[in-house]
XYZ file of C-alpha atoms in Angstrom:
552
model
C 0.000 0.000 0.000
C 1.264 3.333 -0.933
C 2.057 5.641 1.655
C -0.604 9.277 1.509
C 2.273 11.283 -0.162
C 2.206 8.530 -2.917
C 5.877 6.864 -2.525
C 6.458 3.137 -1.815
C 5.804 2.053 1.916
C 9.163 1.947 3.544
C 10.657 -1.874 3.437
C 12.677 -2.937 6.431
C 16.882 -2.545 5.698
C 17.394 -6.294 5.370
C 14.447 -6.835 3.195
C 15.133 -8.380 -0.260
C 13.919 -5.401 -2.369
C 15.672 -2.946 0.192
C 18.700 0.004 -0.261
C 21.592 -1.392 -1.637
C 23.454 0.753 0.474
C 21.517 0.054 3.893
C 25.328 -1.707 5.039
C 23.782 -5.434 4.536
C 26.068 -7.571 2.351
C 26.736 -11.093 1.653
C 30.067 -12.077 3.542
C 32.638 -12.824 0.895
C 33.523 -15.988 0.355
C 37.617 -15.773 -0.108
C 39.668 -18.599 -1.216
C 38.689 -21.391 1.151
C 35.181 -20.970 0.183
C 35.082 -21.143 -3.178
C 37.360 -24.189 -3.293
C 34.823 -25.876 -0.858
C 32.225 -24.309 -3.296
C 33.743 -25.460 -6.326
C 34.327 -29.039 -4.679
C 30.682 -29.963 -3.299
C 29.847 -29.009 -7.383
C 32.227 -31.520 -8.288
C 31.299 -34.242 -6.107
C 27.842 -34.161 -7.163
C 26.084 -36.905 -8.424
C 24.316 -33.856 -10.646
C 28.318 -33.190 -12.119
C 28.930 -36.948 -12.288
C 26.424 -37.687 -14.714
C 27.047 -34.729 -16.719
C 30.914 -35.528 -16.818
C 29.855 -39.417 -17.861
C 27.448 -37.995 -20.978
C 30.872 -35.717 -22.372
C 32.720 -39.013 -21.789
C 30.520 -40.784 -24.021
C 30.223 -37.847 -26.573
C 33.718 -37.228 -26.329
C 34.418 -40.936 -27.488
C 32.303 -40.942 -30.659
C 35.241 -39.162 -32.636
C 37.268 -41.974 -32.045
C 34.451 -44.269 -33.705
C 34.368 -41.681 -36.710
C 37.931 -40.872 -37.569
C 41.046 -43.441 -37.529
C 42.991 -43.744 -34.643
C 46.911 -44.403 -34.340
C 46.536 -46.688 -31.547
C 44.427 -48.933 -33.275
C 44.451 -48.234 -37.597
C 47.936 -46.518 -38.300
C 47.575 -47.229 -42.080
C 44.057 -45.718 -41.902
C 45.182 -42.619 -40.226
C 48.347 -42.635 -43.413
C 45.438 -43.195 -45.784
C 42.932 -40.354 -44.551
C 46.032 -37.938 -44.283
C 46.343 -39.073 -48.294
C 43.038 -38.211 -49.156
C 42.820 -35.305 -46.911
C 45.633 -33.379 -46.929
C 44.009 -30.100 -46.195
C 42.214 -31.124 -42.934
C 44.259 -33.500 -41.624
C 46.908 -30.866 -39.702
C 43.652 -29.152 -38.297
C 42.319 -32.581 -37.412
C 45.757 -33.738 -35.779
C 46.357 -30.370 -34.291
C 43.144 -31.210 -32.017
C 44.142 -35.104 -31.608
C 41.433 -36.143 -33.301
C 43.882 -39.225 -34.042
C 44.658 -39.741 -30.869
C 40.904 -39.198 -29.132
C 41.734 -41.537 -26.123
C 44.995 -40.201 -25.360
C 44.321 -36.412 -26.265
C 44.367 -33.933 -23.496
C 41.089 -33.321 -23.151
C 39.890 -36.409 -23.269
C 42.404 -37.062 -20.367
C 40.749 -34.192 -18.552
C 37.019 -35.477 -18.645
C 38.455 -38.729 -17.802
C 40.001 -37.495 -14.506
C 37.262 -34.856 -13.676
C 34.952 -38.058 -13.973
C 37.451 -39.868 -11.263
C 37.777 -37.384 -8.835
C 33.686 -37.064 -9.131
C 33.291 -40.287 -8.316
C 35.340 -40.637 -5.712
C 34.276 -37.562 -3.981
C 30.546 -39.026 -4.349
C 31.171 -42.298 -3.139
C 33.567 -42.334 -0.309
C 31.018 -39.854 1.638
C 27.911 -42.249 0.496
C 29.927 -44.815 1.634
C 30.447 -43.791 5.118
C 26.687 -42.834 5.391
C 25.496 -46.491 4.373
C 27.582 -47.829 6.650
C 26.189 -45.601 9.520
C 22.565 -46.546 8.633
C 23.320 -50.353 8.613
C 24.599 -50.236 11.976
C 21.668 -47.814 13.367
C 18.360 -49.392 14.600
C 15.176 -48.884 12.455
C 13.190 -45.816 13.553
C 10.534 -45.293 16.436
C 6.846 -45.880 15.695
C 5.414 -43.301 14.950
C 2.760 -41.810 17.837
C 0.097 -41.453 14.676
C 0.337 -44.425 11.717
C -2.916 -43.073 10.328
C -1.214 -40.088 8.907
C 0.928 -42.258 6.234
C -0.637 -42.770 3.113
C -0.346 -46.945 3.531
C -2.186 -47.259 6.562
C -4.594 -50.696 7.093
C -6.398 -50.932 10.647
C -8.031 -54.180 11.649
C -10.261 -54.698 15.486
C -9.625 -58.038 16.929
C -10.952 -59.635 19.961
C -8.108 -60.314 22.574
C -6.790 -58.589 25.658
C -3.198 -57.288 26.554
C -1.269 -60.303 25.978
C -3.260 -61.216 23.257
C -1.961 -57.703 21.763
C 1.676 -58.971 22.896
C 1.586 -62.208 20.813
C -0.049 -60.530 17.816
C 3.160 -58.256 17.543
C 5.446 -61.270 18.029
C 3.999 -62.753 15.062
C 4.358 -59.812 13.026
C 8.097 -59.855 14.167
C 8.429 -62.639 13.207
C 7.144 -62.296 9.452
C 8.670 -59.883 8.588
C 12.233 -61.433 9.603
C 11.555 -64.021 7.762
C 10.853 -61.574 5.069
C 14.255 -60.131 5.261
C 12.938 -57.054 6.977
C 15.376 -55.827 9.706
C 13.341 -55.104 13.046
C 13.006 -53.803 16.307
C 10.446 -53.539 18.928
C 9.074 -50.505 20.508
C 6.842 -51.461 23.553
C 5.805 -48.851 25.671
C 2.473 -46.409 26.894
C -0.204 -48.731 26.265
C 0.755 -50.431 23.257
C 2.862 -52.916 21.382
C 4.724 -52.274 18.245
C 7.076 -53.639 15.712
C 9.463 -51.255 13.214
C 11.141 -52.980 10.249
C 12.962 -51.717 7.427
C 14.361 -53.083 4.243
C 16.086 -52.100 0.844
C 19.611 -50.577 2.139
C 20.908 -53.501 -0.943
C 19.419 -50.900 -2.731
C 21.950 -48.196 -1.798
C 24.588 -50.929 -1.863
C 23.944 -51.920 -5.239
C 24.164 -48.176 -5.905
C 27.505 -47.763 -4.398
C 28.716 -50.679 -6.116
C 27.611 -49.251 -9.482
C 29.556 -46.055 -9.020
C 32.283 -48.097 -7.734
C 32.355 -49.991 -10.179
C 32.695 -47.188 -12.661
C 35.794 -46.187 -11.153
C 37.470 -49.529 -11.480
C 36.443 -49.473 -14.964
C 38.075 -46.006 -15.214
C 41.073 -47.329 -13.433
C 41.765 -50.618 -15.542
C 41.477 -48.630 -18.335
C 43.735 -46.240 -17.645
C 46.387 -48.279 -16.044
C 45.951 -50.817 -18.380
C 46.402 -49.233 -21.468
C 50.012 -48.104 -20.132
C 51.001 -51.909 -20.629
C 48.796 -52.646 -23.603
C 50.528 -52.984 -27.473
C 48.834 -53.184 -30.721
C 50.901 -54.228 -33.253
C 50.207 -54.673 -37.027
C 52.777 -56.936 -39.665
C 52.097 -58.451 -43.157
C 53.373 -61.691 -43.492
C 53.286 -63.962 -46.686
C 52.887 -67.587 -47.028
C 56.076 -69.358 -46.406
C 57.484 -66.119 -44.064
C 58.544 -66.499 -40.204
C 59.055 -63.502 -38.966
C 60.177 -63.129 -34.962
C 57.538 -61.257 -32.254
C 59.898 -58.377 -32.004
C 60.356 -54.771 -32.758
C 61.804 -54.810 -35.315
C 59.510 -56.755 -37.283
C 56.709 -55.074 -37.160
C 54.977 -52.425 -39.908
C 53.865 -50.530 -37.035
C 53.341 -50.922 -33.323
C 51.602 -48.435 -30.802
C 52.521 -48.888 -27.388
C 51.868 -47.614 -23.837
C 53.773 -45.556 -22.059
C 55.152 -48.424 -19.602
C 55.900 -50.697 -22.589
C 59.786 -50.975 -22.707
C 61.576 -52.418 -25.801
C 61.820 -56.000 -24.101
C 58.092 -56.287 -23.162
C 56.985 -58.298 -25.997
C 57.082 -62.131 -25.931
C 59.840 -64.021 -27.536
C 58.023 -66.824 -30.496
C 58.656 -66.918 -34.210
C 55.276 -67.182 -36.030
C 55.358 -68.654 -39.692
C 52.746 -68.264 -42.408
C 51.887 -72.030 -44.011
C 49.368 -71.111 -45.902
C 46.241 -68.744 -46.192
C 42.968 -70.199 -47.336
C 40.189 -68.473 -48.891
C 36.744 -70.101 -50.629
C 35.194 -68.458 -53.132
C 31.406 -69.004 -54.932
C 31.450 -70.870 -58.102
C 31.230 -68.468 -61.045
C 27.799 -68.670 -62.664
C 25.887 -69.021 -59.152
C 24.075 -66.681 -56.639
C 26.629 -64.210 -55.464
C 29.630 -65.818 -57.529
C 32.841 -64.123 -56.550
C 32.250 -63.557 -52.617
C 34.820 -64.766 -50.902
C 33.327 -66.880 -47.536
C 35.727 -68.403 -44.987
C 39.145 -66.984 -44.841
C 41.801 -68.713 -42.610
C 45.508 -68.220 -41.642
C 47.469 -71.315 -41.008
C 50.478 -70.627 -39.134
C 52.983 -72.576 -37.068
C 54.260 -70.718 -33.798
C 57.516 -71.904 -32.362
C 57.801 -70.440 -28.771
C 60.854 -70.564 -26.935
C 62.610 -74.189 -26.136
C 61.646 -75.046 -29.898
C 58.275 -76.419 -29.529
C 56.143 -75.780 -32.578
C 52.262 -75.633 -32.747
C 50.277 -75.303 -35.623
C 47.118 -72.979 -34.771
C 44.333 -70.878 -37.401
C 43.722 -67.050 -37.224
C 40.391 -66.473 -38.661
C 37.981 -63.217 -39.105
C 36.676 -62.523 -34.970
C 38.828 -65.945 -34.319
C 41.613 -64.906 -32.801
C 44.651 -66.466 -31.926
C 46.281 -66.348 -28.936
C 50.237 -67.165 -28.187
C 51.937 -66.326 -24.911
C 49.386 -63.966 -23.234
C 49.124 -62.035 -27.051
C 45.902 -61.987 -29.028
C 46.740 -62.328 -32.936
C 43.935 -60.708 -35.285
C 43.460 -61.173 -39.074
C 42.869 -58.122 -40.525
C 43.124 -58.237 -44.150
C 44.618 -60.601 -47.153
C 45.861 -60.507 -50.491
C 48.117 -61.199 -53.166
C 51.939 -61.220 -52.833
C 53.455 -62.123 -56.616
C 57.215 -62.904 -56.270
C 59.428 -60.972 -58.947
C 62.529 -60.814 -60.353
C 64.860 -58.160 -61.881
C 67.732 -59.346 -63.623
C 70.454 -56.490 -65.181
C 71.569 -56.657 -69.085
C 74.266 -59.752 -68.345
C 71.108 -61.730 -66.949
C 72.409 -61.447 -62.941
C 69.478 -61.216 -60.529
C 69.649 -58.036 -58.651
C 66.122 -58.067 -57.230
C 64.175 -61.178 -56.202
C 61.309 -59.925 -53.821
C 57.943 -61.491 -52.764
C 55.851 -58.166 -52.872
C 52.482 -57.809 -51.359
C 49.776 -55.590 -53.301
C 46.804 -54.135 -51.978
C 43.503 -54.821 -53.170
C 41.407 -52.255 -54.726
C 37.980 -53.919 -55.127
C 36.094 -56.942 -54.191
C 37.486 -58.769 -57.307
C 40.863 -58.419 -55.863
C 42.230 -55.881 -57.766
C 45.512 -54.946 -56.860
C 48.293 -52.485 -56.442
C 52.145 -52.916 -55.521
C 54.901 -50.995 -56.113
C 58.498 -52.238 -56.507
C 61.980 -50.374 -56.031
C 65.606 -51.168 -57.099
C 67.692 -48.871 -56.002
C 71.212 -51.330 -56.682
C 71.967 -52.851 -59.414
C 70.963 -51.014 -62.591
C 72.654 -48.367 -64.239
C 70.023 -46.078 -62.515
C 67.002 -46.305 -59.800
C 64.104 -47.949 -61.495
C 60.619 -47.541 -59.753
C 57.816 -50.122 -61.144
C 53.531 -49.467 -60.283
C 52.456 -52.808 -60.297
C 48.791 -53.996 -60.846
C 47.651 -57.557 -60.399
C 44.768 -59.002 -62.091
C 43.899 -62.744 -60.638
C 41.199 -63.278 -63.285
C 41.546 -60.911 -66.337
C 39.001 -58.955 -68.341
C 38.902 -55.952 -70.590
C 36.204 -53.181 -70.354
C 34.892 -51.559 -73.333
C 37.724 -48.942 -72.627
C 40.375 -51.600 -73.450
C 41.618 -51.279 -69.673
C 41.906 -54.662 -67.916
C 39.745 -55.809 -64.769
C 39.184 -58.414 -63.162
C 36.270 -60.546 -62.276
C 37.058 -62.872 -59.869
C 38.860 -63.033 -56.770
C 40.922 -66.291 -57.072
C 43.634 -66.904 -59.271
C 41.664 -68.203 -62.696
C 44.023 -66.224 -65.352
C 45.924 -64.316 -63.596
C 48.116 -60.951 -65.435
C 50.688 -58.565 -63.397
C 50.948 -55.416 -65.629
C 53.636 -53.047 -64.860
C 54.585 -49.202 -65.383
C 58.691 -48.546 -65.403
C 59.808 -45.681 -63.956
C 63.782 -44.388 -63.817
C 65.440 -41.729 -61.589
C 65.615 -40.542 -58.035
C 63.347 -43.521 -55.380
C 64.035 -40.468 -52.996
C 65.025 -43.092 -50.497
C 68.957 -41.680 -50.146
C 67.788 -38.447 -48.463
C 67.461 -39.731 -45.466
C 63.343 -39.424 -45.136
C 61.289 -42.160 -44.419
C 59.333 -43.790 -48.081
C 56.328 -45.600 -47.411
C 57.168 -49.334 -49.375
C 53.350 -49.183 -50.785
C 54.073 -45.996 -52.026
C 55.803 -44.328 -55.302
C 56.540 -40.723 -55.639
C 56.870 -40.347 -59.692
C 57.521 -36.773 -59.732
C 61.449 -36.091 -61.041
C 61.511 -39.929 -62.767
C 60.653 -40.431 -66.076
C 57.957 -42.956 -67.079
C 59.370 -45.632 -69.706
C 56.250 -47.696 -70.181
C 52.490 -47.271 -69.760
C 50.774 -44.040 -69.731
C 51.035 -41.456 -72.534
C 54.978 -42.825 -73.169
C 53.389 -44.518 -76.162
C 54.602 -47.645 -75.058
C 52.921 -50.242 -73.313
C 52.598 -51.428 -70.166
C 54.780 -54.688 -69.249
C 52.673 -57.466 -68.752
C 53.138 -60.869 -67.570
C 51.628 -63.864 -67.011
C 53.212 -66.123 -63.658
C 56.622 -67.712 -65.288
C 57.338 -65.080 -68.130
C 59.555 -63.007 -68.190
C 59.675 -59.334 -70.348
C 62.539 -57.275 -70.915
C 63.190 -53.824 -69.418
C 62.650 -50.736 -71.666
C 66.183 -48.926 -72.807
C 68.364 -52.586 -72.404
C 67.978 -52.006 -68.501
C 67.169 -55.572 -68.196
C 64.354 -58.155 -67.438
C 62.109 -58.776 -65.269
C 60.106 -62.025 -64.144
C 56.625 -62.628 -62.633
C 57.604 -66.111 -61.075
C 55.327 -69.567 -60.559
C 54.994 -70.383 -57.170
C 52.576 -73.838 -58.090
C 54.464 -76.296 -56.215
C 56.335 -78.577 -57.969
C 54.835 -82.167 -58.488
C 51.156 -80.152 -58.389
C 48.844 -81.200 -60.664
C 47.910 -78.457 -63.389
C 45.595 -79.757 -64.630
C 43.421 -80.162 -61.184
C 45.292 -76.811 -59.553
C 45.295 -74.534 -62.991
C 47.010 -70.894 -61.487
C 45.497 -70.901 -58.329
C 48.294 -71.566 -56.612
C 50.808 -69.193 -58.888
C 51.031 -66.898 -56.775
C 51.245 -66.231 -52.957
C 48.954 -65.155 -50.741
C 49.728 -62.291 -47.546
C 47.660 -62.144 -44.426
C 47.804 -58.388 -42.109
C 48.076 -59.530 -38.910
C 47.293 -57.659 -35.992
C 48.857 -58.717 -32.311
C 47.292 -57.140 -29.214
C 48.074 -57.464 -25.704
C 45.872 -55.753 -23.132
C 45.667 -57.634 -19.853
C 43.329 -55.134 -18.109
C 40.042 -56.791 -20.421
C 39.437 -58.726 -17.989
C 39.149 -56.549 -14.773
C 37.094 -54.293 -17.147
C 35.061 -56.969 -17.793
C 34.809 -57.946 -13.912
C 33.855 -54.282 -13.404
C 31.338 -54.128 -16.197
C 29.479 -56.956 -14.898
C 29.429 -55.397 -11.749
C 28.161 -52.405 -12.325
C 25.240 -53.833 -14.197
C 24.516 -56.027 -11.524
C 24.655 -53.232 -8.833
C 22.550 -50.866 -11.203
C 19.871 -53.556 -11.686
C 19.924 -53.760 -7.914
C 19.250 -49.709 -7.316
C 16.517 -50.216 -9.518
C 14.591 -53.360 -8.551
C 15.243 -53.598 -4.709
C 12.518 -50.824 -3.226
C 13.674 -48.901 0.209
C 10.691 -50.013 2.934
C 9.823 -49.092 6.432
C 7.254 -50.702 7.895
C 4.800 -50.872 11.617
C 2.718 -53.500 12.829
C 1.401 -51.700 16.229
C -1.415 -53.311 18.535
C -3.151 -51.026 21.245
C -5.573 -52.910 23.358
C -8.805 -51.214 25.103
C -11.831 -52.485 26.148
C -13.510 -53.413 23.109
C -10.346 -55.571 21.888
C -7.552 -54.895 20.121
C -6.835 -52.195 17.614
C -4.019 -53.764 14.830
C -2.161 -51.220 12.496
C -0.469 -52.002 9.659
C 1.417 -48.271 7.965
C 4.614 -48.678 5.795
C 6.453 -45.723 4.141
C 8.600 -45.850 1.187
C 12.087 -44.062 0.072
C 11.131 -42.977 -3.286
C 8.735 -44.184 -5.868
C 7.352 -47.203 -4.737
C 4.144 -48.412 -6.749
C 3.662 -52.078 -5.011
C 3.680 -50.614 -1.559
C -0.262 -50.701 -1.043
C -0.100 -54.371 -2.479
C 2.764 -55.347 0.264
C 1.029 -54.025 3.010
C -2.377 -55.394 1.982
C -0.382 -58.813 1.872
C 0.990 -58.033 4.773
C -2.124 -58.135 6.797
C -3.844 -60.903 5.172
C -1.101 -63.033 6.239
C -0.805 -61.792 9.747
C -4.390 -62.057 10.564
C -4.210 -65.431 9.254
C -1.554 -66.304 11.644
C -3.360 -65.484 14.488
């Protein structure tokens, strides 16, 4: 109400609305506070979920984009076919997602939440399993779930009819305790604290999760190799295309075996039938020797894995590996390499490169396709149409001058840089391409040499029954990991589920049975009160009743 000269009514000095200058300010918090401040918002559940969602999101770029850890050669190839975005894309460790700094710091801001949520939670729990279950309360009929029930009976009669209700709900798993006093007897029981327990263990169980990951990837190794049929290489180092690491990984970590491609397997549909060409079962057959010398023959197979000496061995890819070889002008072999080429297509398609840097008058470079069953397109450029080895044709583009490889920086072998080398054959040279069928041999443009695709069919083989198929060798990319934490995130995993189902199935319960006798009988009331949503709790004390009165 206004006052009779028309201004505001006066408002006391402390009042919400009141002078900003009538001296009343909020004490300042200083230091201490807002690091207590800034700590109860971290340690709250609220934060904790919030942190676990950016974890989540935060992972999905390492679903999208390649990651060095896991695909090197995909994170080569993007930078290929990217080359604009990629230093944008590395600059933010978009290649490195789970071991980028800010992944780190959601990771850690997530483990300190935790913690500071559960070791206080923890210390509650225990408090209220050791405390009694509360009083009676003086009025029952105020809960919501409140049954009463008149029974004929005096004062011990009252007395028994409580013992009975004690004892149901022990055997119900209730905790209890009696409250006897002023006229009446009465009976408190509580359940559900496995409810809170299977809470805790949840968000314990997170952190263990967080923990054997991040310990665990310190001592895990990925490593990835190519290996052709009739090849032992050793598990070290050295011999390996690529490995990623952790940071506790020395250089003697890795097992001592030598693993040895025998052969690599593929089947293939029939031409002429339903989905002719697609390749079905692929299997590597390999002999490991650990050390001592024992040898044991073992199959690495698509989501088959094969495991030697605590490592995991992974088949991630296959192809063709022609062996050829370059001989100079006086017929001396100065190159004899088994090659692997990467497919291009379904069909098996595909691309190697050679390099001789010794033995010719200069540096010859060769871009290598491999065609295991030949076709021409109406362009006149080959194809093929089938995966296995039916009429198989290696065509090759020569290439002379600098490889590049004597200044020091580091060639990819899959790889050939034809800028500064001439091109002798294929292309717009107007002269074509070599090609060669598996045991002929062509000679080199300009009296370099020749140069031989060679037969691997073993000898005494059939040809008539084997035909090419086995001309040429096969490679299997093999992938060895090592990551003994899986299994305490597994332990944790399962744990957590189990403690979440828990929190959400087990309901938090309180229940009274009280009996006040008078002279018309006995007055029985049954009143339970729930922690939470709790949609069965008129149903359990209805039940409740029905099977105490029918006790008595």
């Amino acid at each position: 109400m206004k006052q009779r000269d028309g201004s505001e009514p006066l408002r006391p000095s402390d009042h919400v609305d009141g002078d900003a200058d009538s001296g009343v300010n909020s004490p300042a918090l200083g230091i201490v506070g807002w690091l207590r401040w800034g700590w109860r918002q971290l340690t709250s559940m609220r934060t904790a979920l919030v942190l676990l969602l950016l974890l989540a999101i935060a992972a999905v770029p390492g679903s999208i984009f390649p990651q060095r850890m896991a695909n090197p050669n995909g994170v080569t190839q993007w930078e290929r076919d990217n080359p604009d975005l990629f230093p944008i894309l590395d600059a933010i460790q978009m290649f490195d997602v789970y071991m980028s700094a800010w992944f780190s710091a959601i990771y850690i801001l997530l483990f300190v939440s935790l913690v500071g949520c559960i070791l206080p939670r923890t210390k509650h729990h225990w408090k209220a399993l050791r405390s009694r279950p509360p009083r009676t309360p003086a009025r029952l009929s105020r809960l919501d779930d409140h049954l009463e029930q008149r029974i004929d009976g005096d004062q011990d009669d009252a007395k028994h009819a409580v013992d009975l209700a004690e004892a149901q709900l022990r055997s119900a798993g209730y905790r209890v305790e009696r409250y006897d006093g002023r006229g009446s007897f009465s009976v408190s029981a509580e359940r559900g604290y496995l409810r809170e327990t299977g809470n805790l263990v949840f968000h314990a169980s997170l952190v263990g999760v967080l923990l054997a990951v991040g310990i665990g990837g310190g001592f895990a190794y990925t490593g990835q190799r190519v290996i052709y049929e009739g090849q032992a290489v050793v598990n070290a180092l050295v011999d390996y295309s690529s490995m990623n690491r952790g940071r506790f990984v020395g250089d003697d970590a890795l097992t001592p075996y030598a693993i040895r491609l025998d052969s690599f397997d593929v089947t293939y549909q029939p031409p002429l039938t339903s989905g002719a060409g697609q390749a079905g079962d692929f299997a590597a057959n390999v002999t490991v020797r650990e050390p001592g010398g024992d040898e044991t023959k073992g199959t690495v197979r698509v989501n088959h894995p094969l495991e030697v000496a605590g490592e995991r061995i992974y088949l991630l890819g296959n192809g063709y590996a022609p062996t050829i070889t370059v001989r100079d002008a006086e017929g001396t072999p100065v190159y004899s390499e088994t090659v692997p080429f990467l497919p291009q297509d379904a069909n098996l398609t595909s691309l190697g490169v050679l390099k001789i840097a010794d033995g010719l008058p200069e540096q010859i470079g060769m871009l290598g396709f491999l065609y295991p069953t030949q076709a021409t397109l109406e362009t006149g450029a080959l194809t093929s149409v089938y995966g296995d080895l039916l009429d198989p044709i290696l065509t090759l583009n020569v290439y002379s001058g600098d490889l590049g490889i004597d200044g020091g920086v580091p060639r990819s072998v899959y790889e050939l840089d034809p800028s500064g080398m001439e091109q002798l054959t294929g292309g717009d040279t107007g002269v074509e391409s070599i090609k060669l069928a598996p045991g002929e041999t062509a000679d080199l443009p300009n009296g370099l040499g020749t140069v031989t695709f060679e037969d691997e069919t073993p000898e005494g083989a059939d040809r008539d029954q084997v035909g090419m198929t086995e001309s040429v060798k096969r490679f299997a990319s093999l992938q060895t990991h090592r990551d003994d934490s899986s299994i305490f995130v597994l332990v944790f995993a399962v744990l957590a589920v189990l403690g979440l189902l828990t929190a959400l199935f087990v309901p938090r319960r309180r229940v009274w049975v009280k009996a006040t006798p008078d002279e018309t009988g006995i007055r029985l009331e049954y009143a339970a009160l729930a922690r939470g949503d709790d949609p069965t709790l008129a149903t359990a004390i209805e039940q409740l009743r029905a099977k105490h009165l029918d006790s008595l």
